[in-house]
Coordinates of C-alpha atoms in Angstrom, one line a residue:
Chain A
X1 CA 17.7 28.8 -29.7
X2 CA 17.1 27.4 -26.2
X3 CA 20.7 28.1 -25.2
X4 CA 20.4 31.9 -25.9
X5 CA 16.9 32.3 -24.3
X6 CA 17.4 34.5 -21.2
X7 CA 16.6 32.5 -18.2
X8 CA 13.7 33.9 -16.2
X9 CA 13.9 31.2 -13.6
X10 CA 14.3 32.4 -10.0
X11 CA 16.7 30.2 -8.1
X12 CA 15.8 30.2 -4.4
X13 CA 18.4 29.1 -1.9
X14 CA 17.5 27.0 1.2
X15 CA 19.5 29.4 3.4
X16 CA 17.1 32.2 2.7
X17 CA 14.1 30.1 3.4
X18 CA 15.6 28.8 6.6
X19 CA 16.6 32.2 8.0
X20 CA 13.2 33.3 9.4
X21 CA 12.7 29.9 11.1
X22 CA 16.1 30.2 12.7
X23 CA 15.2 33.7 14.0
X24 CA 12.0 32.3 15.4
X25 CA 13.9 29.6 17.3
X26 CA 16.4 32.2 18.6
X27 CA 13.5 34.3 19.9
X28 CA 12.4 31.2 21.8
X29 CA 15.8 30.2 23.2
X30 CA 17.0 33.6 24.3
X31 CA 15.8 33.4 27.8
X32 CA 16.7 29.7 28.2
X33 CA 19.7 27.8 29.5
X34 CA 20.8 26.4 26.1
X35 CA 19.0 23.0 26.0
X36 CA 21.3 20.1 25.0
X37 CA 20.9 18.6 21.6
X38 CA 22.9 15.5 21.0
X39 CA 23.9 14.2 17.5
X40 CA 25.1 10.6 17.1
X41 CA 27.6 9.9 14.3
X42 CA 28.3 6.2 13.8
X43 CA 29.4 6.1 10.2
X44 CA 32.4 7.3 8.1
X45 CA 30.2 9.0 5.5
X46 CA 31.8 12.4 4.8
X47 CA 28.4 13.8 3.9
X48 CA 27.0 12.7 7.3
X49 CA 29.9 14.4 9.1
X50 CA 29.3 17.6 7.1
X51 CA 25.6 17.5 7.9
X52 CA 26.5 16.9 11.6
X53 CA 28.8 19.9 11.6
X54 CA 26.3 22.1 9.9
X55 CA 23.6 21.0 12.4
X56 CA 26.0 21.8 15.2
X57 CA 26.9 25.2 13.9
X58 CA 23.2 26.2 13.2
X59 CA 22.1 24.8 16.6
X60 CA 24.8 26.6 18.5
X61 CA 24.1 29.9 16.7
X62 CA 20.4 29.5 17.6
X63 CA 21.1 29.2 21.3
X64 CA 21.3 25.5 21.9
X65 CA 24.2 23.4 23.2
X66 CA 25.1 20.8 20.5
X67 CA 27.2 17.8 21.3
X68 CA 28.4 15.5 18.6
X69 CA 28.9 12.0 20.0
X70 CA 31.0 9.8 17.6
X71 CA 30.3 6.2 18.5
X72 CA 30.9 2.8 17.2
X73 CA 27.9 1.4 15.4
X74 CA 27.7 -1.6 17.7
X75 CA 27.5 0.8 20.7
X76 CA 24.9 3.1 19.2
X77 CA 21.9 1.4 20.7
X78 CA 23.4 1.6 24.2
X79 CA 24.4 5.2 23.8
X80 CA 20.9 6.1 22.6
X81 CA 19.4 4.3 25.6
X82 CA 21.7 6.3 28.0
X83 CA 20.6 9.6 26.4
X84 CA 17.0 8.5 26.6
X85 CA 17.1 8.5 30.4
X86 CA 19.7 11.3 30.8
X87 CA 17.7 14.3 32.0
X88 CA 20.4 16.7 30.8
X89 CA 19.6 15.7 27.2
X90 CA 16.6 17.5 25.6
X91 CA 16.8 16.1 22.1
X92 CA 18.8 13.8 19.9
X93 CA 19.3 12.6 16.4
X94 CA 21.3 10.0 14.5
X95 CA 23.2 10.6 11.3
X96 CA 22.0 7.9 9.0
X97 CA 22.8 5.4 7.6
X98 CA 24.4 3.4 10.4
X99 CA 24.2 -0.2 9.2
X100 CA 22.4 0.7 6.0
X101 CA 20.0 -2.2 6.5
X102 CA 16.6 -2.7 8.3
X103 CA 18.6 -2.6 11.5
X104 CA 18.6 1.2 11.1
X105 CA 14.8 1.1 11.3
X106 CA 15.1 -0.7 14.6
X107 CA 17.6 1.8 15.9
X108 CA 15.3 4.7 14.9
X109 CA 12.6 3.3 17.2
X110 CA 15.1 3.1 20.1
X111 CA 15.2 6.9 20.3
X112 CA 12.7 8.0 23.0
X113 CA 9.9 9.8 21.3
X114 CA 10.1 12.6 23.8
X115 CA 13.6 13.4 22.5
X116 CA 13.2 12.4 18.8
X117 CA 14.0 15.6 16.9
X118 CA 13.9 13.9 13.5
X119 CA 10.2 12.9 14.0
X120 CA 10.8 9.3 13.0
X121 CA 9.1 7.6 16.0
X122 CA 6.2 5.5 14.9
X123 CA 3.6 7.6 16.7
X124 CA 4.8 10.8 15.0
X125 CA 4.8 9.1 11.6
X126 CA 1.4 7.6 12.1
X127 CA 0.0 10.9 13.3
X128 CA 1.4 12.6 10.2
X129 CA -0.3 10.1 7.9
X130 CA -3.6 10.5 9.7
X131 CA -3.3 14.3 9.9
X132 CA -3.4 14.2 13.7
X133 CA -1.6 17.3 15.1
X134 CA -1.5 16.6 18.8
X135 CA -0.3 13.8 21.0
X136 CA -2.9 14.1 23.7
X137 CA -6.7 14.4 23.7
X138 CA -6.5 17.8 25.4
X139 CA -4.4 19.0 22.4
X140 CA -1.6 20.5 24.5
X141 CA 1.3 18.5 23.2
X142 CA 2.1 19.0 19.5
X143 CA 3.0 15.9 17.4
X144 CA 6.4 16.2 15.7
X145 CA 6.7 16.0 11.9
X146 CA 9.5 14.2 10.1
X147 CA 12.1 17.0 9.5
X148 CA 12.8 16.6 5.7
X149 CA 9.1 16.4 4.5
X150 CA 8.2 19.2 6.9
X151 CA 11.0 21.3 5.4
X152 CA 9.7 20.7 1.8
X153 CA 6.2 21.8 3.0
X154 CA 7.7 25.0 4.5
X155 CA 9.6 25.6 1.2
X156 CA 6.3 25.4 -0.7
X157 CA 4.7 27.7 1.7
X158 CA 7.5 30.2 1.3
X159 CA 7.3 30.0 -2.5
X160 CA 3.6 30.7 -2.5
X161 CA 2.6 27.3 -3.7
X162 CA 0.4 27.1 -0.6
X163 CA -2.4 29.6 -1.3
X164 CA -3.3 31.6 1.8
X165 CA -6.6 32.6 0.3
X166 CA -7.8 29.1 0.8
X167 CA -8.7 27.6 4.2
X168 CA -5.9 26.2 6.4
X169 CA -5.6 22.5 5.6
X170 CA -6.8 23.0 2.0
X171 CA -4.2 25.4 0.7
X172 CA -2.8 23.1 -2.0
X173 CA -6.3 22.5 -3.4
X174 CA -6.1 22.4 -7.2
X175 CA -2.4 21.8 -7.3
X176 CA -0.9 18.8 -9.1
X177 CA 2.5 17.7 -7.7
X178 CA 4.9 15.0 -8.8
X179 CA 7.2 13.5 -6.2
X180 CA 10.0 11.4 -7.6
X181 CA 11.1 8.7 -5.1
X182 CA 8.8 7.0 -2.5
X183 CA 11.1 6.3 0.3
X184 CA 9.6 5.6 3.7
X185 CA 11.7 8.4 5.3
X186 CA 10.8 11.2 2.9
X187 CA 9.0 10.4 -0.3
X188 CA 6.0 8.7 1.0
X189 CA 5.4 11.0 4.0
X190 CA 5.8 14.0 1.8
X191 CA 3.2 12.8 -0.7
X192 CA 0.8 12.2 2.2
X193 CA 1.4 15.6 3.8
X194 CA 0.8 17.3 0.4
X195 CA -2.3 15.3 -0.2
X196 CA -3.6 16.0 3.3
X197 CA -3.4 19.7 2.4
X198 CA -5.5 19.2 -0.8
X199 CA -3.0 18.5 -3.6
X200 CA -3.2 15.7 -6.2
X201 CA 0.1 14.0 -5.8
X202 CA 1.7 11.6 -8.1
X203 CA 4.4 9.6 -6.3
X204 CA 6.7 8.1 -8.9
X205 CA 9.1 5.3 -8.0
X206 CA 10.9 2.5 -9.8
X207 CA 8.1 0.2 -8.4
X208 CA 5.4 2.3 -10.1
X209 CA 3.2 5.3 -9.7
X210 CA 0.7 6.0 -7.0
X211 CA -1.8 8.8 -6.8
X212 CA -2.3 10.4 -3.3
X213 CA -5.4 12.5 -2.8
X214 CA -7.3 13.7 0.2
X215 CA -10.3 11.8 -1.2
X216 CA -13.8 13.1 -1.2
X217 CA -15.0 15.7 1.2
X218 CA -12.9 18.2 3.1
X219 CA -13.4 16.6 6.5
X220 CA -11.4 13.4 5.7
X221 CA -8.7 12.8 8.2
X222 CA -6.4 10.9 5.9
X223 CA -5.3 10.9 2.3
X224 CA -6.2 8.1 -0.1
X225 CA -3.8 6.2 -2.2
X226 CA -4.3 4.3 -5.5
X227 CA -1.9 2.6 -7.9
X228 CA -2.2 4.2 -11.3
X229 CA -1.0 3.0 -14.6
X230 CA 0.9 6.2 -15.4
X231 CA 4.6 6.9 -16.0
X232 CA 6.7 10.0 -15.2
X233 CA 6.1 11.3 -18.8
X234 CA 2.4 11.1 -18.2
X235 CA 2.3 13.0 -14.8
X236 CA 5.3 15.3 -14.8
X237 CA 4.1 17.6 -17.7
X238 CA 0.9 18.3 -16.0
X239 CA 2.4 19.1 -12.6
X240 CA 2.7 22.5 -11.1
X241 CA 5.4 21.3 -8.8
X242 CA 8.0 18.7 -9.3
X243 CA 9.9 17.4 -6.2
X244 CA 12.9 15.1 -6.6
X245 CA 14.7 13.0 -4.0
X246 CA 16.6 10.3 -5.9
X247 CA 19.9 9.2 -4.2
X248 CA 22.8 8.6 -6.6
X249 CA 24.7 11.0 -8.9
X250 CA 23.6 9.3 -12.1
X251 CA 19.9 10.3 -11.9
X252 CA 18.8 13.4 -13.8
X253 CA 15.2 14.4 -14.1
X254 CA 14.4 14.8 -17.8
X255 CA 14.1 18.6 -18.3
X256 CA 11.7 18.2 -21.3
X257 CA 9.1 16.9 -18.9
X258 CA 9.0 20.1 -16.8
X259 CA 6.0 22.2 -17.5
X260 CA 6.9 25.8 -18.4
X261 CA 6.6 27.8 -15.3
X262 CA 6.7 24.9 -12.9
X263 CA 8.2 24.9 -9.4
X264 CA 11.1 22.4 -9.1
X265 CA 12.5 21.4 -5.7
X266 CA 15.3 18.9 -5.2
X267 CA 15.7 17.4 -1.7
X268 CA 18.3 14.8 -2.7
X269 CA 21.9 15.5 -1.7
X270 CA 22.7 14.9 -5.3
X271 CA 21.7 17.3 -8.0
X272 CA 18.7 15.6 -9.5
X273 CA 18.0 18.4 -12.0
X274 CA 20.2 19.4 -14.9
X275 CA 21.0 23.2 -15.0
X276 CA 18.8 23.3 -18.1
X277 CA 15.8 23.1 -15.8
X278 CA 16.1 26.8 -15.4
X279 CA 15.0 27.3 -19.0
X280 CA 11.6 25.9 -18.1
X281 CA 10.9 26.2 -14.4
X282 CA 9.7 29.5 -12.9
X283 CA 11.3 28.7 -9.5
X284 CA 14.1 26.2 -8.8
X285 CA 15.3 25.2 -5.3
X286 CA 18.5 23.1 -5.9
X287 CA 18.9 21.9 -2.3
X288 CA 16.9 21.8 0.9
X289 CA 19.4 20.7 3.6
X290 CA 19.5 24.1 5.4
X291 CA 15.7 24.1 5.7
X292 CA 15.8 20.6 7.1
X293 CA 18.2 21.7 9.8
X294 CA 15.9 24.7 10.6
X295 CA 13.1 22.1 11.0
X296 CA 15.2 20.0 13.4
X297 CA 15.5 23.1 15.6
X298 CA 11.8 23.9 15.3
X299 CA 11.1 20.3 16.4
X300 CA 13.6 20.7 19.2
X301 CA 11.6 23.7 20.5
X302 CA 8.4 21.6 20.4
X303 CA 10.0 18.7 22.2
X304 CA 11.2 21.1 24.8
X305 CA 7.8 22.6 25.2
X306 CA 6.2 19.1 25.4
X307 CA 8.7 18.1 28.1
X308 CA 8.0 21.2 30.1
X309 CA 4.3 20.5 29.9
X310 CA 4.8 16.9 31.1
X311 CA 7.0 18.1 34.0
X312 CA 4.4 20.6 34.9
X313 CA 1.7 17.9 35.0
X314 CA 3.9 15.8 37.3
X315 CA 4.7 18.7 39.6
Chain B
X1 CA 31.2 -44.6 -1.8
X2 CA 29.2 -41.8 -0.2
X3 CA 26.1 -42.7 -2.1
X4 CA 26.0 -46.2 -0.6
X5 CA 26.8 -45.1 3.0
X6 CA 23.7 -45.9 5.0
X7 CA 22.4 -42.6 6.3
X8 CA 22.4 -42.4 10.1
X9 CA 20.9 -38.9 10.1
X10 CA 17.6 -38.5 12.0
X11 CA 15.2 -36.3 10.1
X12 CA 12.9 -34.5 12.6
X13 CA 9.7 -33.0 11.4
X14 CA 8.3 -29.7 12.7
X15 CA 4.9 -31.3 13.3
X16 CA 6.3 -33.6 15.9
X17 CA 8.1 -30.7 17.7
X18 CA 5.0 -28.6 17.5
X19 CA 2.6 -31.2 18.9
X20 CA 3.3 -30.7 22.7
X21 CA 3.1 -26.9 22.4
X22 CA -0.3 -27.3 20.7
X23 CA -1.4 -29.6 23.5
X24 CA -0.3 -27.0 26.1
X25 CA -2.3 -24.3 24.4
X26 CA -5.4 -26.6 24.2
X27 CA -5.1 -27.2 27.9
X28 CA -5.3 -23.5 28.4
X29 CA -8.2 -22.8 26.1
X30 CA -10.4 -25.6 27.1
X31 CA -12.4 -23.6 29.7
X32 CA -12.4 -20.4 27.6
X33 CA -14.7 -18.8 25.1
X34 CA -12.5 -19.4 22.1
X35 CA -10.6 -16.0 21.9
X36 CA -10.7 -14.3 18.5
X37 CA -7.5 -14.4 16.4
X38 CA -7.6 -12.3 13.3
X39 CA -5.2 -12.9 10.3
X40 CA -4.9 -10.2 7.6
X41 CA -4.1 -11.3 4.1
X42 CA -3.3 -8.4 1.8
X43 CA -1.3 -10.1 -0.9
X44 CA -1.7 -12.7 -3.7
X45 CA 1.2 -14.8 -2.6
X46 CA 0.0 -18.4 -2.7
X47 CA 2.5 -19.3 0.0
X48 CA 1.0 -16.6 2.3
X49 CA -2.5 -18.0 1.7
X50 CA -1.3 -21.5 2.5
X51 CA 0.3 -20.2 5.7
X52 CA -2.9 -18.4 6.6
X53 CA -5.0 -21.5 6.1
X54 CA -2.6 -23.6 8.1
X55 CA -2.6 -21.0 10.9
X56 CA -6.4 -21.0 10.8
X57 CA -6.7 -24.8 11.0
X58 CA -4.2 -25.1 13.8
X59 CA -5.7 -22.2 15.8
X60 CA -9.2 -23.6 15.4
X61 CA -8.1 -27.1 16.4
X62 CA -6.5 -25.5 19.5
X63 CA -9.6 -23.9 20.7
X64 CA -9.4 -20.4 19.2
X65 CA -11.7 -18.7 16.7
X66 CA -9.7 -17.7 13.7
X67 CA -10.9 -15.1 11.2
X68 CA -9.0 -14.5 7.9
X69 CA -9.7 -11.0 6.7
X70 CA -8.7 -10.6 3.1
X71 CA -8.2 -6.9 2.5
X72 CA -6.8 -4.5 -0.1
X73 CA -3.2 -3.5 0.8
X74 CA -4.3 0.2 0.8
X75 CA -7.0 -0.5 3.4
X76 CA -4.8 -2.7 5.6
X77 CA -3.7 0.1 8.0
X78 CA -7.3 1.2 8.6
X79 CA -8.4 -2.4 9.2
X80 CA -5.5 -3.0 11.7
X81 CA -6.5 0.2 13.5
X82 CA -10.1 -1.0 13.7
X83 CA -9.0 -4.4 15.1
X84 CA -6.7 -2.6 17.6
X85 CA -9.7 -1.0 19.3
X86 CA -12.2 -3.8 18.8
X87 CA -12.6 -5.5 22.1
X88 CA -13.7 -8.7 20.5
X89 CA -10.3 -9.2 18.9
X90 CA -7.7 -10.8 21.2
X91 CA -4.8 -11.1 18.8
X92 CA -3.9 -10.4 15.2
X93 CA -1.2 -11.0 12.6
X94 CA -0.4 -9.9 9.0
X95 CA 0.7 -12.3 6.3
X96 CA 3.8 -10.6 4.9
X97 CA 4.9 -9.2 2.5
X98 CA 2.3 -6.5 1.9
X99 CA 4.1 -3.9 -0.1
X100 CA 7.4 -5.6 0.1
X101 CA 9.1 -2.3 1.0
X102 CA 9.9 -0.4 4.1
X103 CA 6.3 0.5 4.3
X104 CA 5.8 -3.1 5.7
X105 CA 7.9 -2.0 8.7
X106 CA 5.6 0.9 9.3
X107 CA 2.5 -1.3 9.1
X108 CA 4.0 -3.8 11.6
X109 CA 4.3 -1.0 14.1
X110 CA 0.6 -0.1 13.5
X111 CA -0.5 -3.3 15.2
X112 CA -1.2 -2.6 18.9
X113 CA 1.4 -4.3 21.0
X114 CA -1.3 -5.8 23.2
X115 CA -2.6 -7.8 20.2
X116 CA 0.6 -8.5 18.3
X117 CA 0.9 -12.2 18.2
X118 CA 4.0 -12.1 15.9
X119 CA 6.0 -10.3 18.5
X120 CA 7.2 -7.7 16.0
X121 CA 6.3 -4.5 18.0
X122 CA 9.4 -2.5 18.8
X123 CA 9.1 -3.0 22.5
X124 CA 9.1 -6.8 22.2
X125 CA 12.0 -6.8 19.8
X126 CA 14.0 -4.5 22.0
X127 CA 13.3 -6.5 25.1
X128 CA 14.4 -9.6 23.3
X129 CA 17.7 -8.1 22.3
X130 CA 18.2 -7.0 25.9
X131 CA 17.1 -10.3 27.4
X132 CA 14.3 -8.5 29.3
X133 CA 11.5 -11.0 29.9
X134 CA 8.7 -8.9 31.3
X135 CA 6.9 -5.8 30.3
X136 CA 6.4 -4.4 33.7
X137 CA 8.6 -3.8 36.7
X138 CA 6.4 -6.1 38.8
X139 CA 7.2 -8.9 36.3
X140 CA 3.6 -9.9 35.8
X141 CA 3.2 -9.4 32.1
X142 CA 5.5 -11.5 29.9
X143 CA 7.1 -9.9 26.9
X144 CA 6.4 -11.6 23.6
X145 CA 9.2 -13.1 21.5
X146 CA 9.1 -12.9 17.7
X147 CA 7.5 -16.2 16.6
X148 CA 10.0 -17.6 14.1
X149 CA 13.2 -17.1 16.1
X150 CA 11.4 -18.4 19.2
X151 CA 10.3 -21.5 17.2
X152 CA 13.9 -22.2 16.3
X153 CA 14.9 -21.9 20.0
X154 CA 12.2 -24.4 20.9
X155 CA 13.4 -26.7 18.2
X156 CA 17.0 -26.6 19.6
X157 CA 15.6 -27.3 23.0
X158 CA 13.6 -30.3 21.7
X159 CA 16.7 -31.6 19.9
X160 CA 18.8 -31.5 23.1
X161 CA 21.1 -28.8 21.8
X162 CA 20.1 -26.8 24.9
X163 CA 21.8 -28.7 27.8
X164 CA 19.5 -28.9 30.8
X165 CA 22.4 -29.7 33.0
X166 CA 23.5 -26.1 32.7
X167 CA 21.8 -23.2 34.4
X168 CA 18.8 -21.7 32.8
X169 CA 20.0 -18.8 30.5
X170 CA 23.3 -20.5 29.9
X171 CA 22.2 -23.8 28.3
X172 CA 24.0 -23.2 25.0
X173 CA 27.3 -22.5 26.7
X174 CA 30.1 -24.1 24.7
X175 CA 28.1 -24.4 21.5
X176 CA 29.1 -22.9 18.2
X177 CA 26.2 -22.0 15.9
X178 CA 26.2 -20.6 12.3
X179 CA 23.1 -18.8 11.2
X180 CA 23.0 -18.1 7.5
X181 CA 21.0 -14.9 6.7
X182 CA 20.8 -11.8 9.0
X183 CA 17.4 -10.5 8.3
X184 CA 15.8 -8.1 10.8
X185 CA 12.8 -10.4 11.2
X186 CA 14.5 -13.7 11.9
X187 CA 18.3 -13.9 11.3
X188 CA 19.5 -11.2 13.6
X189 CA 17.0 -11.7 16.5
X190 CA 17.8 -15.5 16.3
X191 CA 21.5 -14.9 16.6
X192 CA 20.9 -12.6 19.6
X193 CA 18.6 -15.1 21.3
X194 CA 21.2 -17.9 20.9
X195 CA 24.0 -15.7 22.1
X196 CA 22.0 -14.5 25.1
X197 CA 21.7 -18.2 26.0
X198 CA 25.5 -18.6 25.9
X199 CA 26.3 -19.8 22.4
X200 CA 29.0 -18.4 20.1
X201 CA 27.0 -17.5 17.0
X202 CA 28.4 -16.7 13.6
X203 CA 25.8 -14.7 11.6
X204 CA 26.7 -15.0 8.0
X205 CA 25.2 -12.7 5.4
X206 CA 26.1 -11.3 2.0
X207 CA 27.2 -8.2 3.8
X208 CA 29.7 -10.1 5.9
X209 CA 30.0 -12.2 9.0
X210 CA 29.3 -11.1 12.6
X211 CA 30.1 -12.9 15.8
X212 CA 27.4 -12.7 18.5
X213 CA 28.5 -13.7 22.0
X214 CA 27.1 -13.0 25.5
X215 CA 30.4 -11.2 26.3
X216 CA 32.3 -11.6 29.5
X217 CA 30.5 -12.6 32.6
X218 CA 27.3 -14.5 33.0
X219 CA 25.4 -11.5 34.4
X220 CA 25.4 -9.4 31.2
X221 CA 22.0 -8.5 30.0
X222 CA 22.8 -8.3 26.3
X223 CA 24.8 -10.1 23.7
X224 CA 27.9 -8.4 22.1
X225 CA 28.4 -8.2 18.4
X226 CA 31.6 -7.8 16.4
X227 CA 32.4 -7.8 12.7
X228 CA 34.8 -10.7 11.9
X229 CA 36.8 -11.3 8.8
X230 CA 35.6 -14.9 8.4
X231 CA 33.7 -16.6 5.6
X232 CA 31.1 -19.4 5.7
X233 CA 33.9 -21.9 4.9
X234 CA 35.8 -20.7 8.0
X235 CA 32.9 -20.9 10.5
X236 CA 30.5 -23.6 9.3
X237 CA 32.9 -26.6 9.6
X238 CA 33.4 -25.8 13.3
X239 CA 29.7 -25.3 14.0
X240 CA 27.7 -27.7 16.1
X241 CA 24.5 -26.3 14.7
X242 CA 23.9 -24.8 11.2
X243 CA 20.7 -22.8 10.8
X244 CA 19.6 -21.5 7.4
X245 CA 17.0 -19.0 6.3
X246 CA 17.8 -17.9 2.8
X247 CA 14.8 -16.9 0.6
X248 CA 15.1 -18.0 -3.0
X249 CA 15.1 -21.5 -4.5
X250 CA 18.6 -21.1 -6.0
X251 CA 20.4 -21.2 -2.7
X252 CA 21.9 -24.4 -1.4
X253 CA 24.1 -24.7 1.6
X254 CA 27.4 -26.4 0.6
X255 CA 27.1 -29.9 2.2
X256 CA 30.8 -30.3 2.4
X257 CA 31.0 -27.5 5.0
X258 CA 28.7 -29.4 7.4
X259 CA 30.7 -30.9 10.3
X260 CA 30.0 -34.7 10.7
X261 CA 27.3 -35.0 13.4
X262 CA 26.1 -31.5 13.2
X263 CA 22.5 -30.4 13.7
X264 CA 21.0 -28.7 10.6
X265 CA 17.8 -26.6 10.7
X266 CA 16.3 -24.8 7.8
X267 CA 13.7 -22.1 8.6
X268 CA 13.4 -20.8 5.0
X269 CA 10.3 -21.8 3.1
X270 CA 12.8 -22.9 0.4
X271 CA 14.9 -26.1 0.9
X272 CA 18.2 -24.5 1.7
X273 CA 19.9 -27.9 2.3
X274 CA 20.6 -30.5 -0.4
X275 CA 19.3 -34.0 0.5
X276 CA 23.1 -35.0 0.7
X277 CA 23.2 -33.1 4.1
X278 CA 21.8 -36.3 5.6
X279 CA 25.1 -38.0 4.9
X280 CA 26.9 -35.6 7.3
X281 CA 24.4 -34.2 9.8
X282 CA 23.2 -36.1 12.8
X283 CA 19.9 -34.3 12.9
X284 CA 18.2 -32.5 10.1
X285 CA 15.0 -30.4 10.4
X286 CA 14.0 -29.6 6.9
X287 CA 11.3 -27.0 7.7
X288 CA 10.0 -25.1 10.8
X289 CA 6.7 -23.6 9.7
X290 CA 4.5 -25.7 12.0
X291 CA 6.6 -24.8 15.0
X292 CA 6.3 -21.2 14.1
X293 CA 2.5 -21.6 14.1
X294 CA 2.6 -23.3 17.5
X295 CA 4.6 -20.3 18.8
X296 CA 2.0 -17.9 17.4
X297 CA -0.6 -19.7 19.5
X298 CA 1.7 -19.7 22.5
X299 CA 2.1 -16.0 22.1
X300 CA -1.6 -15.6 21.8
X301 CA -2.1 -17.2 25.2
X302 CA 0.4 -14.8 26.7
X303 CA -1.3 -11.8 25.1
X304 CA -4.6 -13.1 26.5
X305 CA -3.1 -13.5 29.9
X306 CA -1.6 -10.0 29.8
X307 CA -4.9 -8.5 28.7
X308 CA -6.7 -10.2 31.6
X309 CA -4.1 -8.8 34.0
X310 CA -4.6 -5.3 32.7
X311 CA -8.4 -5.6 32.8
X312 CA -8.0 -6.9 36.4
X313 CA -5.9 -3.9 37.3
X314 CA -8.5 -1.5 35.8
X315 CA -11.4 -3.2 37.6

């Protein structure tokens, strides 16, 4: 019976969601001298190269100069340090993984925060967790958000999961969201961002489930986290939104746990949902990479603006 | 035959190596108002508690006030942030692991560098890798070194592996050292520190072997690293010093790979060497924890001095 049910699911492609952001960036760059965006590729991962090429093409189309620097992993730190002090470089990113170990965390922090388009510098990440939007007390320099979690937020806004009738900062109020995978780069920051906007978020990982909420009172600056004794089968069926980011081709989210009419978003480079998800979900976003790239460019504009402000203060 | 060979190995205990450093710290604190050192314990690990208690006792004996704050892991970040801005707190440390995931790396960076007695703040770690000894251009504020690797360096100085006849910064010249385990917290920084001082270091890990050297010329500011196609059995027998730091009780360094007359140092909390090592090594240091604690206190004094300098500049 299920196989013949006409699918009413709307599949939304990342390219469509990304388009208006790219237009916005173009509007901004049109009067500028194409700021230089440097990408560092220090691995042989074909997916990383593809991502690099896609970033380059999108960045160039949007009015930036993109330079892919292919370097040996042992030289990467030095090359980052050079770009940090090179005034011709506005922004940079690294295509991860490099070593695939904790050393990559070290390298992330070597990127000057003023040029960190990925938003992985500690101060940016900490500001995100604490819902702090500016770098300075005068609130002139915007803090940068990590590009992938930010992209997922923008996708949920596009899909109407954020409710504009509610106050800004509370537009996910009443929503239950399951995020599968609690990595430090995407899963955990994403859960925090969504909780900061009012959602009840279940973050499910092989190490267990955590519940992220904004806590009592609308004025709280930071989400609250508690360990909960719940499994995926307890939390997924009551979730309005299911977001997956599991690396590895073997993983498939169990379709039978998707609530009828749910919104399903996969930010893994692997297909975490089986095609059968379309028989239950109302909206399905199979990949988010192009939105992530749009967010890189959006961050780039902010970095550029922050740099101009700092230059202005010095002048 | 081997079993009846009289052992000529000298076993050196960390407590003896630590003693002069503790005396030095006491000399410094004797005219002071016992600066406050805060330890955060957010796990149930009995070893962490024991380490905390030992730190507390040593710190108190050396003239500091030590306060152990037992906190829930979910509250740790907030408690660190409070201590960061609390003027009564001179220094702090966290007893790891807390979450045992990458989140611990995030938490490490939440500790204000001005109070980071473990020396894990990014700027300290990066300065160490680049052999930069001061935080400021005027060279008044000393950079802090990560406490465990620093402890091992001090042990090698004590044991005469550092040769005082050679110039400062080159006192390991001609020495070959094997370091087993390349963790981001100890193994890799240690290999870098030893290479910066002139040694040829083989860093052996399950992911492979790397060779750390200072590279050509004595003026280089930073070690060089290359992947080498060598196994433990290739590098250990030619090593003057073997240093182990493998977590897990199951691991034992193969005694037959120890060169006769070598120096063997184990910084793991597990006994990585079998007692038979004494039949081959000239010097054996079975544990380093007490030296690490002495280094924490040494770092504490430096932080205190740096803070006084900054206060002086502001006044």
